[in-house]
Coordinates of C-alpha atoms (C1' of nucleotides) in Angstrom, one line a residue:
Chain C
M1 CA -48.5 -27.7 7.1
G2 CA -45.8 -24.6 6.8
T3 CA -46.0 -25.7 3.4
T4 CA -45.7 -22.3 1.3
G5 CA -48.3 -22.5 -1.7
Q6 CA -46.5 -23.1 -4.9
L7 CA -48.9 -20.7 -6.1
S8 CA -47.4 -17.8 -4.6
T9 CA -43.7 -18.9 -6.2
V10 CA -42.7 -17.0 -9.1
P11 CA -42.4 -19.3 -12.2
E12 CA -39.2 -21.6 -12.2
P13 CA -36.3 -20.2 -14.3
K14 CA -36.4 -22.0 -17.7
Y15 CA -32.8 -23.0 -16.9
W16 CA -33.7 -24.9 -13.7
H17 CA -36.9 -26.6 -15.3
L18 CA -34.5 -28.1 -18.3
R19 CA -32.5 -29.0 -15.9
T20 CA -34.8 -31.0 -13.6
V21 CA -36.1 -32.5 -17.2
L22 CA -32.8 -33.2 -18.8
L23 CA -31.9 -34.9 -15.3
R24 CA -34.9 -37.0 -15.5
A25 CA -33.9 -38.3 -18.9
I26 CA -30.3 -38.8 -18.1
E27 CA -31.7 -41.6 -15.4
T28 CA -33.9 -43.3 -17.6
E29 CA -32.9 -43.1 -20.7
F30 CA -29.4 -42.9 -21.1
T31 CA -26.0 -44.5 -19.7
T32 CA -22.8 -43.7 -18.7
G33 CA -20.2 -42.5 -21.3
Q34 CA -23.4 -42.2 -23.9
I35 CA -23.2 -38.9 -25.6
L36 CA -26.4 -36.2 -25.2
P37 CA -27.2 -34.2 -28.7
N38 CA -24.8 -31.3 -29.1
E39 CA -26.1 -28.5 -27.3
R40 CA -27.3 -26.0 -30.3
E41 CA -29.9 -29.2 -31.4
L42 CA -30.6 -29.5 -27.8
S43 CA -31.6 -25.4 -27.9
A44 CA -33.3 -25.8 -30.3
R45 CA -35.5 -28.9 -29.7
F46 CA -36.4 -27.1 -26.2
G47 CA -36.9 -23.9 -28.1
V48 CA -34.2 -21.9 -25.7
A49 CA -31.0 -19.7 -26.5
R50 CA -27.9 -21.7 -26.5
A51 CA -27.0 -19.8 -23.4
T52 CA -29.8 -20.9 -21.1
L53 CA -29.8 -24.5 -22.4
R54 CA -25.8 -24.5 -21.5
Q55 CA -27.0 -22.9 -17.9
A56 CA -28.7 -25.9 -17.7
L57 CA -25.9 -28.0 -18.5
D58 CA -23.6 -26.4 -15.8
Q59 CA -25.8 -27.6 -13.3
L60 CA -25.5 -31.1 -14.2
E61 CA -21.8 -30.6 -14.8
L62 CA -21.6 -29.8 -11.2
E63 CA -23.8 -32.1 -10.0
G64 CA -21.6 -34.8 -11.3
R65 CA -24.1 -36.5 -13.6
L66 CA -22.2 -34.8 -17.1
V67 CA -19.0 -34.4 -18.3
R68 CA -18.0 -32.3 -21.0
R69 CA -15.1 -32.2 -23.8
R70 CA -14.6 -30.0 -26.4
G71 CA -14.5 -30.8 -29.6
I72 CA -16.2 -34.1 -28.9
G73 CA -19.9 -33.9 -27.1
T74 CA -21.2 -33.6 -23.5
L75 CA -21.3 -37.0 -22.1
I76 CA -22.8 -39.2 -19.0
A77 CA -20.7 -39.2 -16.6
A78 CA -19.7 -42.1 -14.4
P79 CA -21.0 -42.7 -11.0
R80 CA -18.3 -40.4 -8.6
V81 CA -15.4 -42.2 -7.1
G82 CA -15.3 -43.1 -3.4
V83 CA -11.4 -41.8 -2.3
P84 CA -10.7 -43.2 1.3
V85 CA -8.9 -40.4 3.0
N86 CA -8.0 -42.2 5.7
R87 CA -4.6 -42.0 7.3
H88 CA -4.1 -45.8 7.7
E89 CA -5.8 -46.6 4.6
E90 CA -4.7 -44.1 2.1
G91 CA -3.9 -40.6 3.3
W92 CA -0.7 -41.2 4.7
P93 CA 2.8 -41.5 2.7
G94 CA 4.0 -45.1 3.0
T95 CA 1.5 -46.7 4.0
A96 CA -0.6 -49.6 2.5
R97 CA -1.5 -48.6 -1.4
S98 CA 1.0 -45.6 -1.0
Q99 CA 1.6 -46.1 -4.8
A100 CA -0.9 -44.5 -5.3
W101 CA 0.8 -40.9 -4.5
R102 CA 3.3 -40.0 -7.4
I103 CA 5.8 -37.1 -6.3
V104 CA 5.6 -34.6 -8.0
D105 CA 8.4 -31.8 -6.7
C106 CA 9.5 -30.9 -3.2
T107 CA 10.9 -27.3 -2.0
T108 CA 12.9 -26.3 1.0
A109 CA 12.4 -22.9 1.8
P110 CA 11.7 -20.1 4.8
A111 CA 7.9 -20.1 5.7
T112 CA 5.8 -17.5 3.9
P113 CA 3.9 -15.4 6.7
Q114 CA 0.8 -16.8 5.9
L115 CA 2.1 -20.9 6.0
A116 CA 3.6 -20.2 9.1
K117 CA 1.0 -18.7 11.1
T118 CA -0.7 -21.8 9.7
L119 CA 1.7 -24.0 11.0
G120 CA 2.1 -22.3 14.1
V121 CA 5.8 -21.6 13.5
A122 CA 8.1 -18.6 13.2
E123 CA 7.9 -16.9 9.7
G124 CA 11.2 -17.7 7.7
V125 CA 11.4 -21.4 9.3
T126 CA 12.8 -23.7 7.1
V127 CA 9.6 -25.6 5.7
H128 CA 9.7 -28.4 3.0
T129 CA 7.0 -29.0 0.9
V130 CA 6.7 -32.2 -1.3
R131 CA 3.8 -31.7 -3.4
R132 CA 2.3 -35.1 -4.9
V133 CA -0.4 -36.1 -7.1
R134 CA -3.3 -38.8 -6.2
M135 CA -3.8 -41.6 -8.6
V136 CA -7.2 -43.6 -8.5
Q137 CA -8.6 -46.0 -11.4
G138 CA -6.0 -44.5 -13.6
Q139 CA -7.0 -40.8 -13.3
N140 CA -5.0 -38.0 -11.2
M141 CA -8.1 -37.4 -8.6
A142 CA -6.1 -34.7 -6.2
T143 CA -3.0 -33.0 -5.7
E144 CA -1.6 -32.3 -2.3
S145 CA 1.0 -29.7 -1.0
L146 CA 2.4 -31.2 2.2
H147 CA 3.7 -28.9 4.1
V148 CA 6.8 -30.1 7.2
P149 CA 8.8 -27.8 9.4
A150 CA 12.5 -28.8 9.0
A151 CA 12.6 -28.6 12.6
A152 CA 10.5 -31.9 12.9
L153 CA 12.3 -33.7 11.1
P154 CA 15.7 -33.9 13.0
H155 CA 17.3 -36.5 11.3
L156 CA 16.8 -35.5 7.5
P157 CA 20.2 -36.6 5.6
G158 CA 21.8 -33.6 3.9
F159 CA 21.0 -32.5 0.4
R160 CA 20.5 -34.8 -2.0
A161 CA 18.3 -34.9 -5.5
E162 CA 15.1 -33.3 -5.1
S163 CA 12.9 -36.2 -5.5
D164 CA 15.3 -38.3 -3.0
R165 CA 14.4 -35.1 -0.7
A166 CA 11.3 -35.9 -1.0
R167 CA 11.4 -39.6 -0.8
S168 CA 13.0 -38.9 2.7
V169 CA 10.7 -36.3 4.5
L170 CA 8.0 -38.8 3.6
R171 CA 9.9 -41.3 5.2
Q172 CA 10.9 -39.4 8.3
L173 CA 7.3 -38.6 8.8
E174 CA 6.1 -41.8 8.7
R175 CA 8.6 -42.8 11.9
L176 CA 7.2 -40.3 13.8
E177 CA 4.5 -41.4 16.0
V178 CA 1.5 -39.4 14.5
D179 CA -1.6 -39.3 17.5
G180 CA -4.0 -37.1 16.2
E181 CA -5.1 -35.1 13.4
S182 CA -7.5 -33.0 12.5
R183 CA -9.3 -32.0 9.4
S184 CA -11.4 -29.5 7.2
V185 CA -13.2 -29.4 3.8
E186 CA -14.5 -26.7 2.0
L187 CA -15.2 -26.2 -1.4
G188 CA -12.7 -24.0 -4.1
V189 CA -12.0 -24.1 -7.1
A190 CA -8.7 -25.2 -8.9
E191 CA -5.9 -22.3 -10.2
A192 CA -4.0 -23.0 -13.1
A193 CA -1.4 -24.8 -11.4
E194 CA -3.3 -27.7 -9.8
A195 CA -5.8 -27.5 -12.6
A196 CA -3.1 -29.0 -14.9
L197 CA -1.9 -31.4 -12.6
L198 CA -6.2 -32.8 -12.1
E199 CA -5.9 -32.3 -16.3
R200 CA -8.8 -29.7 -15.8
P201 CA -9.5 -26.4 -16.8
P202 CA -8.8 -23.4 -14.1
G203 CA -11.5 -22.8 -12.3
S204 CA -13.0 -26.1 -11.9
P205 CA -14.6 -26.9 -8.8
V206 CA -12.9 -28.9 -6.4
L207 CA -12.7 -29.9 -2.6
V208 CA -10.3 -29.1 -0.6
M209 CA -9.0 -31.0 2.5
T210 CA -6.8 -29.6 5.2
T211 CA -5.4 -32.2 7.6
Q212 CA -3.3 -30.9 10.5
Y213 CA -1.0 -34.0 12.0
A214 CA 0.0 -33.5 15.3
A215 CA 2.7 -35.5 17.0
A216 CA 4.0 -35.4 20.9
G217 CA 1.1 -32.6 21.1
R218 CA 2.4 -31.5 18.8
L219 CA 1.8 -29.7 15.2
V220 CA 4.1 -31.5 13.1
A221 CA 2.7 -31.3 9.1
I222 CA 0.0 -29.7 7.0
A223 CA -1.2 -31.2 3.9
V224 CA -3.7 -29.0 1.5
S225 CA -5.4 -31.8 -0.4
T226 CA -7.4 -30.4 -3.5
Y227 CA -9.6 -33.3 -4.9
R228 CA -11.7 -33.1 -8.2
A229 CA -15.1 -32.2 -6.9
D230 CA -16.9 -33.7 -10.3
T231 CA -15.8 -37.1 -9.9
C232 CA -14.6 -37.5 -6.6
K233 CA -16.8 -38.6 -3.0
L234 CA -14.7 -38.3 -0.2
T235 CA -15.2 -40.9 2.0
F236 CA -13.7 -40.9 6.2
G237 CA -14.7 -44.7 7.2
E238 CA -13.3 -45.3 10.5
T239 CA -14.8 -49.3 10.1
G240 CA -15.5 -50.6 7.0
L241 CA -19.4 -50.3 6.9
V242 CA -21.8 -51.3 4.3
E243 CA -20.9 -49.4 1.2
V244 CA -22.5 -46.5 0.6
T245 CA -25.6 -46.5 -2.2
P246 CA -25.8 -42.6 -3.2
V247 CA -29.2 -41.8 -1.9
A248 CA -29.3 -38.8 -3.9
A249 CA -30.8 -35.7 -2.3
S250 CA -32.4 -35.9 0.8
S251 CA -35.6 -34.7 -0.7
E252 CA -36.0 -36.7 -3.1
V253 CA -35.6 -39.9 -0.7
R254 CA -39.0 -38.0 1.4
S255 CA -40.6 -37.1 -1.2
A256 CA -41.3 -40.4 -2.5
S257 CA -43.8 -41.4 0.7
Chain S
M1 CA 6.5 -22.8 -35.8
G2 CA 4.6 -25.6 -34.8
T3 CA 6.6 -26.2 -31.4
T4 CA 4.1 -26.2 -28.5
G5 CA 5.9 -23.8 -26.1
Q6 CA 4.3 -21.7 -23.7
L7 CA 4.1 -19.4 -26.4
S8 CA 1.6 -20.8 -28.1
T9 CA -0.6 -21.0 -25.1
V10 CA -4.1 -19.7 -25.5
P11 CA -4.8 -16.7 -24.1
E12 CA -6.2 -16.8 -20.7
P13 CA -10.0 -16.3 -20.9
K14 CA -11.1 -12.9 -20.1
Y15 CA -13.4 -14.0 -17.2
W16 CA -10.5 -15.9 -15.5
H17 CA -8.4 -13.0 -15.9
L18 CA -11.2 -10.7 -14.1
R19 CA -11.5 -13.2 -11.9
T20 CA -7.8 -13.3 -10.1
V21 CA -7.8 -9.5 -11.0
L22 CA -10.8 -8.9 -8.6
L23 CA -9.6 -11.4 -6.5
R24 CA -6.7 -9.4 -5.3
A25 CA -9.0 -6.2 -5.6
I26 CA -10.8 -8.0 -2.8
E27 CA -8.2 -8.9 -0.6
T28 CA -6.2 -5.6 -0.8
E29 CA -9.1 -3.0 -0.8
F30 CA -12.3 -4.2 0.6
T31 CA -13.3 -5.7 4.3
T32 CA -15.9 -7.9 5.0
G33 CA -19.4 -7.0 4.0
Q34 CA -18.4 -4.1 1.6
I35 CA -20.6 -3.6 -1.6
L36 CA -18.7 -4.0 -5.0
P37 CA -19.6 -1.3 -7.5
N38 CA -22.6 -2.2 -9.8
E39 CA -22.3 -4.8 -12.2
R40 CA -23.2 -2.5 -15.0
E41 CA -20.5 0.3 -14.1
L42 CA -17.7 -2.7 -13.3
S43 CA -18.3 -4.5 -16.8
A44 CA -18.0 -0.8 -18.4
R45 CA -14.4 0.1 -16.2
F46 CA -13.4 -3.5 -17.4
G47 CA -14.5 -3.1 -20.5
V48 CA -16.2 -6.3 -21.0
A49 CA -19.9 -6.9 -21.4
R50 CA -21.6 -7.5 -18.7
A51 CA -22.4 -11.7 -18.9
T52 CA -18.2 -12.3 -19.3
L53 CA -18.0 -10.0 -15.7
R54 CA -21.0 -11.7 -14.0
Q55 CA -18.8 -15.2 -15.3
A56 CA -16.4 -13.8 -13.0
L57 CA -18.2 -13.3 -10.5
D58 CA -19.6 -16.1 -10.7
Q59 CA -16.4 -17.7 -9.7
L60 CA -15.3 -15.7 -6.6
E61 CA -19.1 -16.5 -5.5
L62 CA -18.1 -20.3 -5.6
E63 CA -15.1 -19.7 -4.0
G64 CA -17.0 -18.0 -1.2
R65 CA -15.4 -14.6 -1.6
L66 CA -18.5 -12.9 -2.3
V67 CA -22.3 -13.2 -1.6
R68 CA -24.4 -11.5 -4.1
R69 CA -28.3 -10.2 -3.0
R70 CA -30.9 -9.5 -5.6
G71 CA -31.7 -5.6 -5.3
I72 CA -28.9 -5.0 -3.0
G73 CA -25.5 -5.7 -4.3
T74 CA -22.3 -7.8 -4.8
L75 CA -20.9 -7.7 -0.9
I76 CA -17.5 -9.2 0.1
A77 CA -17.9 -12.5 1.9
A78 CA -17.2 -13.4 5.6
P79 CA -14.6 -15.8 5.5
R80 CA -16.3 -19.6 5.9
V81 CA -17.4 -20.7 9.2
G82 CA -15.9 -24.0 10.4
V83 CA -18.6 -26.6 11.2
P84 CA -17.5 -29.4 13.4
V85 CA -19.5 -32.7 12.4
N86 CA -18.3 -35.1 15.3
R87 CA -21.0 -37.0 16.7
H88 CA -19.7 -36.4 20.1
E89 CA -19.6 -32.7 19.3
E90 CA -22.6 -31.8 17.5
G91 CA -23.4 -34.4 14.9
W92 CA -25.5 -36.4 17.1
P93 CA -28.9 -35.7 18.5
G94 CA -28.8 -34.5 22.2
T95 CA -25.5 -34.3 22.5
A96 CA -24.3 -31.3 23.9
R97 CA -25.3 -28.1 21.8
S98 CA -27.8 -29.8 20.4
Q99 CA -30.0 -26.8 20.6
A100 CA -27.8 -26.1 17.3
W101 CA -30.4 -28.5 15.7
R102 CA -34.0 -27.9 14.7
I103 CA -36.8 -30.5 13.7
V104 CA -38.5 -29.5 11.2
D105 CA -41.0 -32.8 10.5
C106 CA -40.9 -36.3 11.2
T107 CA -42.6 -39.3 8.9
T108 CA -43.0 -42.9 9.3
A109 CA -43.2 -44.7 6.1
P110 CA -42.7 -47.8 4.2
A111 CA -38.6 -47.4 2.3
T112 CA -38.6 -46.5 -0.9
P113 CA -36.8 -49.0 -3.1
Q114 CA -33.2 -46.9 -2.9
L115 CA -33.5 -46.0 0.7
A116 CA -34.2 -49.5 1.5
K117 CA -30.8 -50.5 -0.3
T118 CA -29.0 -47.9 1.1
L119 CA -30.2 -48.8 5.0
G120 CA -29.7 -52.7 4.0
V121 CA -33.1 -53.9 4.9
A122 CA -36.3 -55.1 2.5
E123 CA -38.0 -52.7 0.9
G124 CA -41.3 -51.8 2.4
V125 CA -40.3 -51.9 6.3
T126 CA -41.3 -49.1 7.9
V127 CA -38.7 -46.3 8.3
H128 CA -38.6 -43.4 10.9
T129 CA -37.4 -39.9 8.7
V130 CA -37.0 -37.2 11.0
R131 CA -35.7 -33.6 8.9
R132 CA -33.7 -31.0 10.7
V133 CA -32.0 -27.8 10.1
R134 CA -28.8 -27.1 11.5
M135 CA -28.6 -23.7 12.4
V136 CA -25.2 -21.7 13.3
Q137 CA -24.5 -18.2 14.1
G138 CA -28.1 -17.5 13.5
Q139 CA -28.0 -18.8 10.1
N140 CA -29.7 -21.8 8.7
M141 CA -26.3 -24.0 7.7
A142 CA -27.7 -27.3 7.3
T143 CA -30.5 -29.6 6.8
E144 CA -30.5 -33.6 7.1
S145 CA -32.3 -36.2 6.5
L146 CA -32.1 -39.2 9.0
H147 CA -33.4 -42.1 8.6
V148 CA -33.9 -45.1 11.1
P149 CA -35.7 -48.0 10.0
A150 CA -38.2 -48.7 12.5
A151 CA -36.8 -52.2 13.5
A152 CA -34.1 -50.5 15.2
L153 CA -35.8 -48.3 18.3
P154 CA -38.1 -51.4 19.4
H155 CA -39.0 -49.8 22.4
L156 CA -40.6 -46.6 20.3
P157 CA -43.9 -45.4 22.1
G158 CA -47.0 -45.3 20.3
F159 CA -48.7 -42.4 18.0
R160 CA -48.0 -39.0 19.1
A161 CA -47.4 -35.8 17.4
E162 CA -45.1 -35.4 14.9
S163 CA -42.9 -33.5 16.5
D164 CA -43.4 -35.7 19.6
R165 CA -42.3 -39.0 17.6
A166 CA -39.4 -37.1 16.0
R167 CA -38.1 -36.4 19.6
S168 CA -38.6 -39.8 20.7
V169 CA -37.1 -41.2 17.3
L170 CA -33.8 -39.0 18.3
R171 CA -34.4 -40.2 22.0
Q172 CA -33.8 -43.6 21.6
L173 CA -31.4 -43.7 18.6
E174 CA -29.1 -41.7 21.8
R175 CA -30.0 -44.5 23.8
L176 CA -28.3 -47.4 21.2
E177 CA -24.3 -47.5 21.7
V178 CA -23.6 -46.0 18.6
D179 CA -19.8 -48.0 18.0
G180 CA -19.3 -47.0 14.7
E181 CA -19.8 -44.0 11.8
S182 CA -18.7 -43.8 8.4
R183 CA -18.9 -40.6 6.6
S184 CA -18.7 -39.3 3.1
V185 CA -18.8 -35.9 1.2
E186 CA -19.5 -34.8 -2.1
L187 CA -20.4 -31.4 -3.5
G188 CA -24.3 -30.8 -4.5
V189 CA -26.8 -28.6 -5.4
A190 CA -29.7 -27.5 -3.8
E191 CA -32.8 -29.0 -5.1
A192 CA -35.8 -26.8 -3.8
A193 CA -36.8 -28.3 -0.5
E194 CA -33.4 -28.1 1.0
A195 CA -32.5 -24.4 -1.3
A196 CA -36.0 -23.2 0.7
L197 CA -34.2 -24.0 4.1
L198 CA -31.3 -22.9 3.7
E199 CA -32.7 -19.6 2.8
R200 CA -30.9 -20.1 -1.1
P201 CA -31.9 -19.9 -4.5
P202 CA -32.3 -23.3 -6.3
G203 CA -28.9 -24.7 -7.7
S204 CA -26.8 -23.6 -4.7
P205 CA -23.7 -25.3 -4.3
V206 CA -24.0 -27.9 -1.4
L207 CA -21.8 -30.3 0.3
V208 CA -23.7 -33.5 1.1
M209 CA -22.5 -35.7 3.7
T210 CA -23.6 -38.9 4.0
T211 CA -23.3 -40.8 7.7
Q212 CA -23.8 -44.2 8.3
Y213 CA -24.4 -45.1 12.3
A214 CA -24.0 -48.9 13.3
A215 CA -24.3 -50.3 16.7
A216 CA -23.6 -53.9 17.1
G217 CA -21.9 -54.3 14.1
R218 CA -25.8 -53.5 12.5
L219 CA -26.2 -50.6 10.4
V220 CA -28.8 -48.5 12.6
A221 CA -29.2 -44.9 10.7
I222 CA -27.8 -43.0 7.9
A223 CA -28.0 -39.5 8.3
V224 CA -27.8 -37.3 4.7
S225 CA -27.2 -33.6 5.8
T226 CA -26.9 -30.5 3.0
Y227 CA -24.5 -27.5 4.1
R228 CA -24.0 -24.8 2.7
A229 CA -20.8 -24.3 0.4
D230 CA -20.7 -20.9 0.6
T231 CA -20.1 -20.2 4.2
C232 CA -19.5 -23.8 5.7
K233 CA -16.0 -25.6 6.0
L234 CA -17.2 -29.1 7.3
T235 CA -14.5 -30.0 10.6
F236 CA -13.7 -33.6 11.0
G237 CA -11.5 -32.8 14.4
E238 CA -10.8 -35.8 16.3
T239 CA -9.1 -33.9 19.0
G240 CA -9.1 -29.9 19.3
L241 CA -6.1 -28.9 17.6
V242 CA -4.4 -25.4 16.5
E243 CA -7.1 -23.9 14.5
V244 CA -6.6 -23.6 10.9
T245 CA -6.5 -20.0 9.4
P246 CA -7.0 -20.7 5.8
V247 CA -3.9 -21.8 3.4
A248 CA -5.8 -20.3 0.5
A249 CA -4.6 -22.4 -2.7
S250 CA -1.6 -24.3 -1.8
S251 CA -0.2 -23.3 -5.4
E252 CA -0.2 -20.1 -3.9
V253 CA 1.9 -20.8 -1.3
R254 CA 4.4 -23.0 -3.2
S255 CA 5.1 -19.8 -5.2
A256 CA 5.8 -17.1 -3.0
S257 CA 9.0 -19.2 -2.2
Chain Y
dG1 C1' -12.8 -29.3 -42.7
dA2 C1' -16.8 -30.8 -40.2
dG3 C1' -18.5 -30.7 -36.1
dT4 C1' -18.4 -29.9 -30.7
dG5 C1' -18.0 -27.3 -26.6
dG6 C1' -15.8 -22.4 -24.9
dT7 C1' -16.2 -17.8 -25.1
dC8 C1' -17.9 -13.0 -25.5
dT9 C1' -21.2 -9.6 -27.0
dA10 C1' -25.4 -6.2 -26.7
dG11 C1' -29.0 -5.7 -25.3
dA12 C1' -33.7 -6.7 -23.4
dC13 C1' -37.0 -7.6 -19.5
dC14 C1' -38.0 -9.1 -15.0
dA15 C1' -38.0 -9.9 -9.4
dC16 C1' -36.3 -7.7 -5.6
dC17 C1' -35.1 -4.3 -2.4
dG18 C1' -34.7 0.3 -0.5
dA19 C1' -36.1 4.9 -0.1
Chain L
dC1 C1' -39.7 5.1 -7.6
dG2 C1' -34.6 3.9 -9.2
dG3 C1' -31.5 0.9 -8.7
dT4 C1' -30.0 -3.9 -7.9
dG5 C1' -28.8 -8.9 -9.4
dG6 C1' -31.1 -12.7 -11.8
dT7 C1' -32.9 -14.7 -16.5
dC8 C1' -33.0 -15.1 -21.4
dT9 C1' -31.7 -14.1 -26.3
dA10 C1' -29.4 -14.6 -31.0
dG11 C1' -25.9 -14.2 -32.7
dA12 C1' -20.6 -14.6 -33.3
dC13 C1' -16.0 -16.1 -33.6
dC14 C1' -12.3 -19.4 -30.9
dA15 C1' -10.4 -23.9 -29.8
dC16 C1' -10.1 -29.0 -29.7
dT17 C1' -11.0 -33.4 -31.7
dC18 C1' -11.4 -36.4 -35.5
dA19 C1' -11.8 -38.1 -39.5

DNA sequence: GAGTGGTCTAGACCACCGA
DNA sequence: CGGTGGTCTAGACCACTCA
């Protein structure tokens, strides 16, 4: 019905058509880990400039279908890893498989205006910040900055070595009865610091998850987690249902009807 | 010497430095909706090729800071809109402000192999697919394909007009006691069909949310939702906590210490 | 050193928008 | 119409990896 005639639409850009062609090739003729022909050969084979070919590869990389390694080549990416982000499974310190998180550093400093506003505390109030990295399948998948107002942890022992203080903060947080959490997810790019921890170049796409933790009706902590968008699929499972097979684009599912 | 000190780190790429400079300018000298100087002037002003400038703008657009409109110019983007994705708030048909969803079409067809596998049904089983569009603040923010095996809706009335059938499917689904849902979120790009519905060019970044709905321990529906990544921030709120002020990159928060 | 992807250039033409 | 962003080209040089 409402189908806008394909007739009136301008010819598809070359790079988009290329992407589609390459995607089909990836799905039918290549397997995970395999190396594509190099960019100069591909661009010659398709009769386009290298920049145009790269535009197509950029798209496929954003979709998580390709991984490009300097000095090596362009590889078929493995399917994205489903990463659970439930508090009681993996998202909260000390619970279950918490060894997946590695503490990077820990600072205790007055809240910046921005952070104070986000935490709902007065500017300059002391805030503990624990930064850690999440490893999944041997890879750094995410970095997280956990911000906790010192006032929320009344029984924190005195000064210690940085790593000990980090552990103390996490332990104290565990003891609080966290009774609510609110999350948001949006697209971002990795700045220099995160990029280094994630072993990716600056500007790499990431999924930024912001989690607010509440205890006794008050906000006690905020975590800003940065997940690699190329290899991660965040999973919010209440109960373990069937595992999700990638359905690809919904339009593809539909178009098969 | 051969030492790998920070000294030897390669100079930052021009486009990345440009991005940082422009980001600072955006935050300090411009306000939402304002138009940046055009690309040719900016590239001249910074002494780089237009392609290099565009690479910087691409990054900022991916971060949701800029919107580019052909024939108009490059505008400062409004902050991302927090879009609730709770079943009981907005994510489920018929509940509360469901008028935010507009039905596009509805098909009833045998399941493709891929869809059958995802739904956990036999291939070729009849499946209803309702496609709809979610509007927020007057804009199309997401498209969704809701797949429901016909067997899960035993009391569906006979043949009807397409829009009536769509409504029947949604109504029937409401009556089921949905007792669990499992979600996943990953990065994707809009294919032609979604792109048109979202009023964006093909290849635009999107957040793909896949939701499995269970009733009586069985999987009764799967929804594949495609949210505009440029303007959306998905919010998974259990309880209405404080609204999340964008914390920006976690590293920025830290670096202020 | 040979081969790879990453960056950058200078220029061209196109599709779209508003006056 | 003139101005905007979108696409595409042909070429150059660099940083990285591996043999």
